[in-house]
JSON list of C-alpha atoms and ligand atoms in Angstrom, two decimals:
[
{"chain": "A", "resi": 185, "resn": "UNK", "atom": "CA", "xyz": [15.93, 15.35, -7.25]},
{"chain": "A", "resi": 186, "resn": "UNK", "atom": "CA", "xyz": [19.69, 15.59, -7.13]},
{"chain": "A", "resi": 187, "resn": "UNK", "atom": "CA", "xyz": [21.80, 17.89, -4.99]},
{"chain": "A", "resi": 188, "resn": "UNK", "atom": "CA", "xyz": [25.46, 17.99, -4.02]},
{"chain": "A", "resi": 189, "resn": "UNK", "atom": "CA", "xyz": [27.44, 20.57, -2.08]},
{"chain": "A", "resi": 190, "resn": "UNK", "atom": "CA", "xyz": [30.44, 20.66, 0.24]},
{"chain": "A", "resi": 191, "resn": "UNK", "atom": "CA", "xyz": [30.45, 23.08, 3.16]},
{"chain": "A", "resi": 192, "resn": "UNK", "atom": "CA", "xyz": [32.84, 23.93, 5.96]},
{"chain": "A", "resi": 193, "resn": "UNK", "atom": "CA", "xyz": [31.37, 23.55, 9.45]},
{"chain": "A", "resi": 194, "resn": "UNK", "atom": "CA", "xyz": [31.98, 25.91, 12.38]},
{"chain": "A", "resi": 195, "resn": "UNK", "atom": "CA", "xyz": [34.54, 23.42, 13.77]},
{"chain": "A", "resi": 196, "resn": "UNK", "atom": "CA", "xyz": [36.53, 23.57, 10.51]},
{"chain": "A", "resi": 197, "resn": "UNK", "atom": "CA", "xyz": [35.47, 20.12, 9.32]},
{"chain": "A", "resi": 198, "resn": "UNK", "atom": "CA", "xyz": [34.06, 19.54, 5.87]},
{"chain": "A", "resi": 199, "resn": "UNK", "atom": "CA", "xyz": [30.54, 18.23, 5.37]},
{"chain": "A", "resi": 200, "resn": "UNK", "atom": "CA", "xyz": [29.10, 16.76, 2.22]},
{"chain": "A", "resi": 201, "resn": "UNK", "atom": "CA", "xyz": [25.42, 17.34, 1.52]},
{"chain": "A", "resi": 202, "resn": "UNK", "atom": "CA", "xyz": [23.99, 15.16, -1.22]},
{"chain": "A", "resi": 203, "resn": "UNK", "atom": "CA", "xyz": [20.82, 13.38, -2.31]},
{"chain": "A", "resi": 204, "resn": "UNK", "atom": "CA", "xyz": [20.47, 9.97, -0.70]},
{"chain": "A", "resi": 205, "resn": "UNK", "atom": "CA", "xyz": [21.27, 6.77, -2.57]},
{"chain": "A", "resi": 206, "resn": "UNK", "atom": "CA", "xyz": [20.30, 3.14, -2.10]},
{"chain": "A", "resi": 207, "resn": "UNK", "atom": "CA", "xyz": [23.68, 2.41, -0.50]},
{"chain": "A", "resi": 208, "resn": "UNK", "atom": "CA", "xyz": [22.87, 4.86, 2.35]},
{"chain": "A", "resi": 209, "resn": "UNK", "atom": "CA", "xyz": [19.78, 2.95, 3.49]},
{"chain": "A", "resi": 210, "resn": "UNK", "atom": "CA", "xyz": [21.21, 1.07, 6.48]},
{"chain": "A", "resi": 211, "resn": "UNK", "atom": "CA", "xyz": [23.08, 4.04, 7.95]},
{"chain": "A", "resi": 212, "resn": "UNK", "atom": "CA", "xyz": [20.24, 6.50, 7.34]},
{"chain": "A", "resi": 213, "resn": "UNK", "atom": "CA", "xyz": [17.88, 4.08, 9.08]},
{"chain": "A", "resi": 214, "resn": "UNK", "atom": "CA", "xyz": [20.23, 3.90, 12.10]},
{"chain": "A", "resi": 215, "resn": "UNK", "atom": "CA", "xyz": [20.61, 7.68, 12.23]},
{"chain": "A", "resi": 216, "resn": "UNK", "atom": "CA", "xyz": [16.84, 8.16, 11.88]},
{"chain": "A", "resi": 217, "resn": "UNK", "atom": "CA", "xyz": [16.32, 5.94, 14.94]},
{"chain": "A", "resi": 218, "resn": "UNK", "atom": "CA", "xyz": [19.08, 7.74, 16.87]},
{"chain": "A", "resi": 219, "resn": "UNK", "atom": "CA", "xyz": [17.83, 11.27, 16.11]},
{"chain": "A", "resi": 220, "resn": "UNK", "atom": "CA", "xyz": [14.30, 10.28, 17.03]},
{"chain": "A", "resi": 221, "resn": "UNK", "atom": "CA", "xyz": [15.52, 8.88, 20.36]},
{"chain": "A", "resi": 222, "resn": "UNK", "atom": "CA", "xyz": [17.65, 11.94, 21.19]},
{"chain": "A", "resi": 223, "resn": "UNK", "atom": "CA", "xyz": [14.86, 14.52, 21.02]},
{"chain": "A", "resi": 224, "resn": "UNK", "atom": "CA", "xyz": [11.18, 14.65, 21.94]},
{"chain": "A", "resi": 225, "resn": "UNK", "atom": "CA", "xyz": [10.48, 17.20, 19.21]},
{"chain": "A", "resi": 226, "resn": "UNK", "atom": "CA", "xyz": [10.07, 14.84, 16.24]},
{"chain": "A", "resi": 227, "resn": "UNK", "atom": "CA", "xyz": [6.87, 13.10, 15.14]},
{"chain": "A", "resi": 228, "resn": "UNK", "atom": "CA", "xyz": [7.76, 9.46, 15.63]},
{"chain": "A", "resi": 229, "resn": "UNK", "atom": "CA", "xyz": [9.43, 7.29, 18.26]},
{"chain": "A", "resi": 230, "resn": "UNK", "atom": "CA", "xyz": [12.12, 4.86, 17.08]},
{"chain": "A", "resi": 231, "resn": "UNK", "atom": "CA", "xyz": [9.80, 1.91, 17.83]},
{"chain": "A", "resi": 232, "resn": "UNK", "atom": "CA", "xyz": [7.30, 3.43, 15.38]},
{"chain": "A", "resi": 233, "resn": "UNK", "atom": "CA", "xyz": [9.80, 3.51, 12.51]},
{"chain": "A", "resi": 234, "resn": "UNK", "atom": "CA", "xyz": [8.43, 0.78, 10.28]},
{"chain": "A", "resi": 235, "resn": "UNK", "atom": "CA", "xyz": [11.18, 1.09, 7.62]},
{"chain": "A", "resi": 236, "resn": "UNK", "atom": "CA", "xyz": [13.68, -1.75, 7.22]},
{"chain": "A", "resi": 237, "resn": "UNK", "atom": "CA", "xyz": [17.11, -0.74, 5.82]},
{"chain": "A", "resi": 238, "resn": "UNK", "atom": "CA", "xyz": [15.99, -2.15, 2.46]},
{"chain": "A", "resi": 239, "resn": "UNK", "atom": "CA", "xyz": [12.83, -0.02, 2.49]},
{"chain": "A", "resi": 240, "resn": "UNK", "atom": "CA", "xyz": [14.90, 3.01, 3.49]},
{"chain": "A", "resi": 241, "resn": "UNK", "atom": "CA", "xyz": [17.16, 2.37, 0.47]},
{"chain": "A", "resi": 242, "resn": "UNK", "atom": "CA", "xyz": [14.14, 2.18, -1.82]},
{"chain": "A", "resi": 243, "resn": "UNK", "atom": "CA", "xyz": [12.73, 5.37, -0.26]},
{"chain": "A", "resi": 244, "resn": "UNK", "atom": "CA", "xyz": [16.00, 7.25, -0.82]},
{"chain": "A", "resi": 245, "resn": "UNK", "atom": "CA", "xyz": [16.27, 6.05, -4.41]},
{"chain": "A", "resi": 246, "resn": "UNK", "atom": "CA", "xyz": [12.66, 7.02, -5.10]},
{"chain": "A", "resi": 247, "resn": "UNK", "atom": "CA", "xyz": [13.32, 10.53, -3.76]},
{"chain": "A", "resi": 248, "resn": "UNK", "atom": "CA", "xyz": [16.42, 10.89, -5.92]},
{"chain": "A", "resi": 249, "resn": "UNK", "atom": "CA", "xyz": [14.48, 9.86, -9.03]},
{"chain": "A", "resi": 250, "resn": "UNK", "atom": "CA", "xyz": [11.58, 12.18, -8.12]},
{"chain": "A", "resi": 251, "resn": "UNK", "atom": "CA", "xyz": [11.26, 15.47, -10.08]},
{"chain": "A", "resi": 252, "resn": "UNK", "atom": "CA", "xyz": [10.00, 17.40, -7.04]},
{"chain": "A", "resi": 253, "resn": "UNK", "atom": "CA", "xyz": [11.00, 15.60, -3.82]},
{"chain": "A", "resi": 254, "resn": "UNK", "atom": "CA", "xyz": [14.38, 14.95, -2.23]},
{"chain": "A", "resi": 255, "resn": "UNK", "atom": "CA", "xyz": [16.00, 13.55, 0.90]},
{"chain": "A", "resi": 256, "resn": "UNK", "atom": "CA", "xyz": [19.39, 15.17, 1.44]},
{"chain": "A", "resi": 257, "resn": "UNK", "atom": "CA", "xyz": [21.93, 13.30, 3.56]},
{"chain": "A", "resi": 258, "resn": "UNK", "atom": "CA", "xyz": [24.73, 15.16, 5.38]},
{"chain": "A", "resi": 259, "resn": "UNK", "atom": "CA", "xyz": [28.05, 13.35, 5.80]},
{"chain": "A", "resi": 260, "resn": "UNK", "atom": "CA", "xyz": [30.84, 14.37, 8.19]},
{"chain": "A", "resi": 261, "resn": "UNK", "atom": "CA", "xyz": [34.04, 12.29, 8.16]},
{"chain": "A", "resi": 262, "resn": "UNK", "atom": "CA", "xyz": [32.19, 9.96, 5.78]},
{"chain": "A", "resi": 263, "resn": "UNK", "atom": "CA", "xyz": [29.49, 9.21, 8.38]},
{"chain": "A", "resi": 264, "resn": "UNK", "atom": "CA", "xyz": [25.83, 10.22, 8.22]},
{"chain": "A", "resi": 265, "resn": "UNK", "atom": "CA", "xyz": [25.25, 13.18, 10.55]},
{"chain": "A", "resi": 266, "resn": "UNK", "atom": "CA", "xyz": [21.66, 14.00, 9.63]},
{"chain": "A", "resi": 267, "resn": "UNK", "atom": "CA", "xyz": [19.07, 14.29, 6.92]},
{"chain": "A", "resi": 268, "resn": "UNK", "atom": "CA", "xyz": [16.57, 16.84, 5.63]},
{"chain": "A", "resi": 269, "resn": "UNK", "atom": "CA", "xyz": [14.00, 16.65, 2.90]},
{"chain": "A", "resi": 270, "resn": "UNK", "atom": "CA", "xyz": [11.04, 18.09, 1.08]},
{"chain": "A", "resi": 271, "resn": "UNK", "atom": "CA", "xyz": [7.84, 16.31, 0.17]},
{"chain": "A", "resi": 272, "resn": "UNK", "atom": "CA", "xyz": [4.87, 17.52, -1.86]},
{"chain": "A", "resi": 273, "resn": "UNK", "atom": "CA", "xyz": [1.83, 18.14, 0.38]},
{"chain": "A", "resi": 274, "resn": "UNK", "atom": "CA", "xyz": [-0.44, 16.59, -2.24]},
{"chain": "A", "resi": 275, "resn": "UNK", "atom": "CA", "xyz": [-0.46, 15.83, -5.95]},
{"chain": "A", "resi": 276, "resn": "UNK", "atom": "CA", "xyz": [-3.93, 17.30, -6.63]},
{"chain": "A", "resi": 277, "resn": "UNK", "atom": "CA", "xyz": [-3.79, 20.52, -8.66]},
{"chain": "A", "resi": 278, "resn": "UNK", "atom": "CA", "xyz": [-4.92, 22.65, -5.72]},
{"chain": "A", "resi": 279, "resn": "UNK", "atom": "CA", "xyz": [-2.13, 21.35, -3.47]},
{"chain": "A", "resi": 280, "resn": "UNK", "atom": "CA", "xyz": [0.72, 20.91, -5.91]},
{"chain": "A", "resi": 281, "resn": "UNK", "atom": "CA", "xyz": [2.29, 24.30, -5.09]},
{"chain": "A", "resi": 282, "resn": "UNK", "atom": "CA", "xyz": [2.96, 23.29, -1.46]},
{"chain": "A", "resi": 283, "resn": "UNK", "atom": "CA", "xyz": [5.91, 21.30, -0.08]},
{"chain": "A", "resi": 284, "resn": "UNK", "atom": "CA", "xyz": [6.63, 20.17, 3.47]},
{"chain": "A", "resi": 285, "resn": "UNK", "atom": "CA", "xyz": [10.06, 20.31, 5.07]},
{"chain": "A", "resi": 286, "resn": "UNK", "atom": "CA", "xyz": [11.58, 18.01, 7.70]},
{"chain": "A", "resi": 287, "resn": "UNK", "atom": "CA", "xyz": [15.02, 17.78, 9.32]},
{"chain": "A", "resi": 288, "resn": "UNK", "atom": "CA", "xyz": [16.89, 15.72, 11.91]},
{"chain": "A", "resi": 289, "resn": "UNK", "atom": "CA", "xyz": [20.56, 15.94, 12.93]},
{"chain": "A", "resi": 290, "resn": "UNK", "atom": "CA", "xyz": [22.46, 13.79, 15.43]},
{"chain": "A", "resi": 291, "resn": "UNK", "atom": "CA", "xyz": [23.04, 15.67, 18.68]},
{"chain": "A", "resi": 292, "resn": "UNK", "atom": "CA", "xyz": [26.85, 15.44, 18.44]},
{"chain": "A", "resi": 293, "resn": "UNK", "atom": "CA", "xyz": [26.68, 17.61, 15.29]},
{"chain": "A", "resi": 294, "resn": "UNK", "atom": "CA", "xyz": [24.31, 20.32, 16.61]},
{"chain": "A", "resi": 295, "resn": "UNK", "atom": "CA", "xyz": [25.49, 23.93, 16.57]},
{"chain": "A", "resi": 296, "resn": "UNK", "atom": "CA", "xyz": [27.98, 23.48, 13.72]},
{"chain": "A", "resi": 297, "resn": "UNK", "atom": "CA", "xyz": [25.97, 25.06, 10.92]},
{"chain": "A", "resi": 298, "resn": "UNK", "atom": "CA", "xyz": [24.66, 21.80, 9.49]},
{"chain": "A", "resi": 299, "resn": "UNK", "atom": "CA", "xyz": [20.99, 22.60, 10.17]},
{"chain": "A", "resi": 300, "resn": "UNK", "atom": "CA", "xyz": [21.25, 25.92, 8.41]},
{"chain": "A", "resi": 301, "resn": "UNK", "atom": "CA", "xyz": [23.07, 24.42, 5.42]},
{"chain": "A", "resi": 302, "resn": "UNK", "atom": "CA", "xyz": [20.58, 21.54, 5.08]},
{"chain": "A", "resi": 303, "resn": "UNK", "atom": "CA", "xyz": [17.60, 23.88, 5.37]},
{"chain": "A", "resi": 304, "resn": "UNK", "atom": "CA", "xyz": [19.03, 26.26, 2.76]},
{"chain": "A", "resi": 305, "resn": "UNK", "atom": "CA", "xyz": [19.69, 23.29, 0.47]},
{"chain": "A", "resi": 306, "resn": "UNK", "atom": "CA", "xyz": [16.06, 22.17, 0.80]},
{"chain": "A", "resi": 307, "resn": "UNK", "atom": "CA", "xyz": [14.80, 25.71, 0.17]},
{"chain": "A", "resi": 308, "resn": "UNK", "atom": "CA", "xyz": [16.86, 25.79, -3.03]},
{"chain": "A", "resi": 309, "resn": "UNK", "atom": "CA", "xyz": [15.49, 22.41, -4.11]},
{"chain": "A", "resi": 310, "resn": "UNK", "atom": "CA", "xyz": [11.92, 23.57, -3.36]},
{"chain": "A", "resi": 311, "resn": "UNK", "atom": "CA", "xyz": [12.49, 26.63, -5.54]},
{"chain": "A", "resi": 312, "resn": "UNK", "atom": "CA", "xyz": [14.02, 24.52, -8.31]},
{"chain": "A", "resi": 313, "resn": "UNK", "atom": "CA", "xyz": [11.02, 22.16, -8.17]},
{"chain": "A", "resi": 314, "resn": "UNK", "atom": "CA", "xyz": [8.69, 25.14, -8.70]},
{"chain": "A", "resi": 315, "resn": "UNK", "atom": "CA", "xyz": [6.83, 25.15, -5.39]},
{"chain": "A", "resi": 316, "resn": "UNK", "atom": "CA", "xyz": [5.20, 28.41, -4.24]},
{"chain": "A", "resi": 317, "resn": "UNK", "atom": "CA", "xyz": [5.66, 27.71, -0.54]},
{"chain": "A", "resi": 318, "resn": "UNK", "atom": "CA", "xyz": [7.57, 25.50, 1.87]},
{"chain": "A", "resi": 319, "resn": "UNK", "atom": "CA", "xyz": [5.80, 24.51, 5.09]},
{"chain": "A", "resi": 320, "resn": "UNK", "atom": "CA", "xyz": [6.67, 22.88, 8.38]},
{"chain": "A", "resi": 321, "resn": "UNK", "atom": "CA", "xyz": [5.43, 22.40, 11.89]},
{"chain": "A", "resi": 322, "resn": "UNK", "atom": "CA", "xyz": [7.57, 22.66, 14.98]},
{"chain": "A", "resi": 323, "resn": "UNK", "atom": "CA", "xyz": [7.04, 22.01, 18.69]},
{"chain": "A", "resi": 324, "resn": "UNK", "atom": "CA", "xyz": [6.67, 25.38, 20.43]},
{"chain": "A", "resi": 325, "resn": "UNK", "atom": "CA", "xyz": [9.46, 24.56, 22.95]},
{"chain": "A", "resi": 326, "resn": "UNK", "atom": "CA", "xyz": [11.95, 23.74, 20.16]},
{"chain": "A", "resi": 327, "resn": "UNK", "atom": "CA", "xyz": [13.73, 27.10, 20.43]},
{"chain": "A", "resi": 328, "resn": "UNK", "atom": "CA", "xyz": [16.75, 26.11, 18.30]},
{"chain": "A", "resi": 329, "resn": "UNK", "atom": "CA", "xyz": [14.62, 25.00, 15.36]},
{"chain": "A", "resi": 330, "resn": "UNK", "atom": "CA", "xyz": [12.28, 28.01, 15.58]},
{"chain": "A", "resi": 331, "resn": "UNK", "atom": "CA", "xyz": [15.27, 30.36, 15.64]},
{"chain": "A", "resi": 332, "resn": "UNK", "atom": "CA", "xyz": [16.74, 28.59, 12.59]},
{"chain": "A", "resi": 333, "resn": "UNK", "atom": "CA", "xyz": [13.48, 28.80, 10.65]},
{"chain": "A", "resi": 334, "resn": "UNK", "atom": "CA", "xyz": [12.92, 32.48, 11.47]},
{"chain": "A", "resi": 335, "resn": "UNK", "atom": "CA", "xyz": [16.52, 33.25, 10.47]},
{"chain": "A", "resi": 336, "resn": "UNK", "atom": "CA", "xyz": [15.82, 31.78, 7.03]},
{"chain": "A", "resi": 337, "resn": "UNK", "atom": "CA", "xyz": [12.54, 33.67, 6.58]},
{"chain": "A", "resi": 338, "resn": "UNK", "atom": "CA", "xyz": [9.84, 31.24, 7.71]},
{"chain": "A", "resi": 339, "resn": "UNK", "atom": "CA", "xyz": [6.85, 32.92, 9.38]},
{"chain": "A", "resi": 340, "resn": "UNK", "atom": "CA", "xyz": [4.27, 31.51, 11.78]},
{"chain": "A", "resi": 341, "resn": "UNK", "atom": "CA", "xyz": [0.73, 31.12, 10.41]},
{"chain": "A", "resi": 342, "resn": "UNK", "atom": "CA", "xyz": [-1.01, 29.21, 13.17]},
{"chain": "A", "resi": 343, "resn": "UNK", "atom": "CA", "xyz": [-0.83, 26.98, 16.22]},
{"chain": "A", "resi": 344, "resn": "UNK", "atom": "CA", "xyz": [-2.32, 23.71, 17.40]},
{"chain": "A", "resi": 345, "resn": "UNK", "atom": "CA", "xyz": [-2.19, 23.70, 21.21]},
{"chain": "A", "resi": 346, "resn": "UNK", "atom": "CA", "xyz": [-2.51, 19.89, 21.43]},
{"chain": "A", "resi": 347, "resn": "UNK", "atom": "CA", "xyz": [-0.68, 19.06, 18.20]},
{"chain": "A", "resi": 348, "resn": "UNK", "atom": "CA", "xyz": [1.48, 16.26, 19.64]},
{"chain": "A", "resi": 349, "resn": "UNK", "atom": "CA", "xyz": [0.91, 14.08, 22.70]},
{"chain": "A", "resi": 350, "resn": "UNK", "atom": "CA", "xyz": [4.37, 13.15, 23.94]},
{"chain": "A", "resi": 351, "resn": "UNK", "atom": "CA", "xyz": [4.91, 9.95, 25.92]},
{"chain": "A", "resi": 352, "resn": "UNK", "atom": "CA", "xyz": [7.23, 11.99, 28.14]},
{"chain": "A", "resi": 353, "resn": "UNK", "atom": "CA", "xyz": [5.76, 15.47, 28.53]},
{"chain": "A", "resi": 354, "resn": "UNK", "atom": "CA", "xyz": [2.11, 15.20, 27.51]},
{"chain": "A", "resi": 355, "resn": "UNK", "atom": "CA", "xyz": [0.57, 17.66, 25.06]},
{"chain": "A", "resi": 356, "resn": "UNK", "atom": "CA", "xyz": [2.96, 19.70, 22.94]},
{"chain": "A", "resi": 357, "resn": "UNK", "atom": "CA", "xyz": [1.85, 22.82, 21.09]},
{"chain": "A", "resi": 358, "resn": "UNK", "atom": "CA", "xyz": [2.69, 22.86, 17.37]},
{"chain": "A", "resi": 359, "resn": "UNK", "atom": "CA", "xyz": [3.57, 26.04, 15.49]},
{"chain": "A", "resi": 360, "resn": "UNK", "atom": "CA", "xyz": [2.82, 26.04, 11.77]},
{"chain": "A", "resi": 361, "resn": "UNK", "atom": "CA", "xyz": [5.30, 27.99, 9.66]},
{"chain": "A", "resi": 362, "resn": "UNK", "atom": "CA", "xyz": [5.73, 28.72, 5.99]},
{"chain": "A", "resi": 363, "resn": "UNK", "atom": "CA", "xyz": [8.21, 30.29, 3.63]},
{"chain": "A", "resi": 364, "resn": "UNK", "atom": "CA", "xyz": [6.96, 31.91, 0.44]},
{"chain": "A", "resi": 365, "resn": "UNK", "atom": "CA", "xyz": [9.29, 30.97, -2.39]},
{"chain": "B", "resi": 41, "resn": "LIG", "atom": "C1", "xyz": [17.02, 22.13, 15.03]},
{"chain": "B", "resi": 41, "resn": "LIG", "atom": "C2", "xyz": [18.31, 21.64, 14.37]},
{"chain": "B", "resi": 41, "resn": "LIG", "atom": "C3", "xyz": [17.95, 21.16, 12.95]},
{"chain": "B", "resi": 41, "resn": "LIG", "atom": "C4", "xyz": [19.31, 22.79, 14.28]},
{"chain": "B", "resi": 41, "resn": "LIG", "atom": "O1", "xyz": [20.44, 22.34, 13.58]},
{"chain": "B", "resi": 41, "resn": "LIG", "atom": "P1", "xyz": [21.92, 22.83, 13.96]},
{"chain": "B", "resi": 41, "resn": "LIG", "atom": "O2", "xyz": [22.84, 22.21, 12.98]},
{"chain": "B", "resi": 41, "resn": "LIG", "atom": "O3", "xyz": [22.18, 22.58, 15.40]},
{"chain": "B", "resi": 41, "resn": "LIG", "atom": "O4", "xyz": [21.79, 24.42, 13.69]},
{"chain": "B", "resi": 41, "resn": "LIG", "atom": "P2", "xyz": [22.92, 25.38, 13.13]},
{"chain": "B", "resi": 41, "resn": "LIG", "atom": "O5", "xyz": [24.20, 25.11, 13.85]},
{"chain": "B", "resi": 41, "resn": "LIG", "atom": "O6", "xyz": [22.94, 25.30, 11.65]},
{"chain": "B", "resi": 41, "resn": "LIG", "atom": "O7", "xyz": [22.38, 26.79, 13.59]},
{"chain": "B", "resi": 41, "resn": "LIG", "atom": "C5", "xyz": [21.57, 27.58, 12.71]},
{"chain": "B", "resi": 41, "resn": "LIG", "atom": "C6", "xyz": [20.68, 28.49, 13.51]},
{"chain": "B", "resi": 41, "resn": "LIG", "atom": "O8", "xyz": [19.79, 27.69, 14.30]},
{"chain": "B", "resi": 41, "resn": "LIG", "atom": "C7", "xyz": [19.53, 28.38, 15.53]},
{"chain": "B", "resi": 41, "resn": "LIG", "atom": "N1", "xyz": [20.06, 27.58, 16.64]},
{"chain": "B", "resi": 41, "resn": "LIG", "atom": "C8", "xyz": [20.83, 26.47, 16.57]},
{"chain": "B", "resi": 41, "resn": "LIG", "atom": "N2", "xyz": [21.08, 25.99, 17.81]},
{"chain": "B", "resi": 41, "resn": "LIG", "atom": "C9", "xyz": [20.47, 26.84, 18.68]},
{"chain": "B", "resi": 41, "resn": "LIG", "atom": "C10", "xyz": [20.33, 26.87, 20.09]},
{"chain": "B", "resi": 41, "resn": "LIG", "atom": "N3", "xyz": [20.90, 25.93, 20.86]},
{"chain": "B", "resi": 41, "resn": "LIG", "atom": "N4", "xyz": [19.60, 27.86, 20.63]},
{"chain": "B", "resi": 41, "resn": "LIG", "atom": "C11", "xyz": [19.01, 28.79, 19.86]},
{"chain": "B", "resi": 41, "resn": "LIG", "atom": "N5", "xyz": [19.10, 28.82, 18.51]},
{"chain": "B", "resi": 41, "resn": "LIG", "atom": "C12", "xyz": [19.81, 27.84, 17.93]},
{"chain": "B", "resi": 41, "resn": "LIG", "atom": "C13", "xyz": [20.24, 29.70, 15.44]},
{"chain": "B", "resi": 41, "resn": "LIG", "atom": "O9", "xyz": [19.36, 30.61, 14.82]},
{"chain": "B", "resi": 41, "resn": "LIG", "atom": "C14", "xyz": [21.37, 29.37, 14.50]},
{"chain": "B", "resi": 41, "resn": "LIG", "atom": "O10", "xyz": [21.88, 30.53, 13.84]},
{"chain": "B", "resi": 41, "resn": "LIG", "atom": "P3", "xyz": [23.18, 31.25, 14.44]},
{"chain": "B", "resi": 41, "resn": "LIG", "atom": "O11", "xyz": [24.29, 30.27, 14.36]},
{"chain": "B", "resi": 41, "resn": "LIG", "atom": "O12", "xyz": [23.35, 32.43, 13.54]},
{"chain": "B", "resi": 41, "resn": "LIG", "atom": "O13", "xyz": [22.83, 31.61, 15.85]},
{"chain": "B", "resi": 41, "resn": "LIG", "atom": "C15", "xyz": [18.96, 20.48, 15.19]},
{"chain": "B", "resi": 41, "resn": "LIG", "atom": "O14", "xyz": [19.15, 20.94, 16.51]},
{"chain": "B", "resi": 41, "resn": "LIG", "atom": "C16", "xyz": [18.17, 19.19, 15.24]},
{"chain": "B", "resi": 41, "resn": "LIG", "atom": "O15", "xyz": [18.25, 18.36, 14.32]},
{"chain": "B", "resi": 41, "resn": "LIG", "atom": "N6", "xyz": [17.38, 19.00, 16.32]},
{"chain": "B", "resi": 41, "resn": "LIG", "atom": "C17", "xyz": [16.66, 17.76, 16.54]},
{"chain": "B", "resi": 41, "resn": "LIG", "atom": "C18", "xyz": [15.58, 17.50, 15.53]},
{"chain": "B", "resi": 41, "resn": "LIG", "atom": "C19", "xyz": [14.66, 18.68, 15.40]},
{"chain": "B", "resi": 41, "resn": "LIG", "atom": "O16", "xyz": [14.30, 19.35, 16.35]},
{"chain": "B", "resi": 41, "resn": "LIG", "atom": "N7", "xyz": [14.23, 18.92, 14.13]},
{"chain": "B", "resi": 41, "resn": "LIG", "atom": "C20", "xyz": [13.32, 19.99, 13.82]},
{"chain": "B", "resi": 41, "resn": "LIG", "atom": "C21", "xyz": [11.93, 19.52, 13.95]},
{"chain": "B", "resi": 41, "resn": "LIG", "atom": "S1", "xyz": [10.78, 20.80, 13.46]}
]
């Protein structure tokens, strides 16, 4: 899918949100590793990221050519500040109405309105792709993310008390949330 929008951040700077391209592969890979090292709330550790920059480029291009999936890259001052995307839960008929959402922003850009803008962009793309609901899971201690999701209308539909096992903090409870589109 394709998407492009410019927004003004809370610090007055402009951010560009657009679908990823092959040329973004190396930087997106670096930012993926950095965001996953900065927080213990994401699924993978940087050493578990099996994507090379070339594979990341292919992944981004595939998403852009997809009719119902997208990876949106946020640029501030021409540099990648974070990414967010939607992915179909499954291609079988009975699952094709469901999409999953994921987001990661570099710490230096937190609190500027980027998370909200990226999430809204993904919600719009999920609607455009014809999904009936957008889903996510979030670590129960991740107050900032939960607040963002609730603000945009996501509701909790369940919990997994031992959803993640963190190398640092042990078991982490996962909250499952969805947004009806
Ligand atoms: C969670 C995350 C996406 C939020 O992005 P952000 O750009 O900092 O958020 P925004 O500035 O757009 O804020 C939007 C809303 O999020 C919530 N929020 C953001 N930071 C918050 C904080 N420190 N405490 C509480 N709520 C917060 C608020 O509801 C805020 O709305 P408001 O400005 O009206 O109060 C970002 O912190 C991040 O990438 N974290 C690391 C990765 C991660 O946790 N991903 C989610 C995995 S489920």
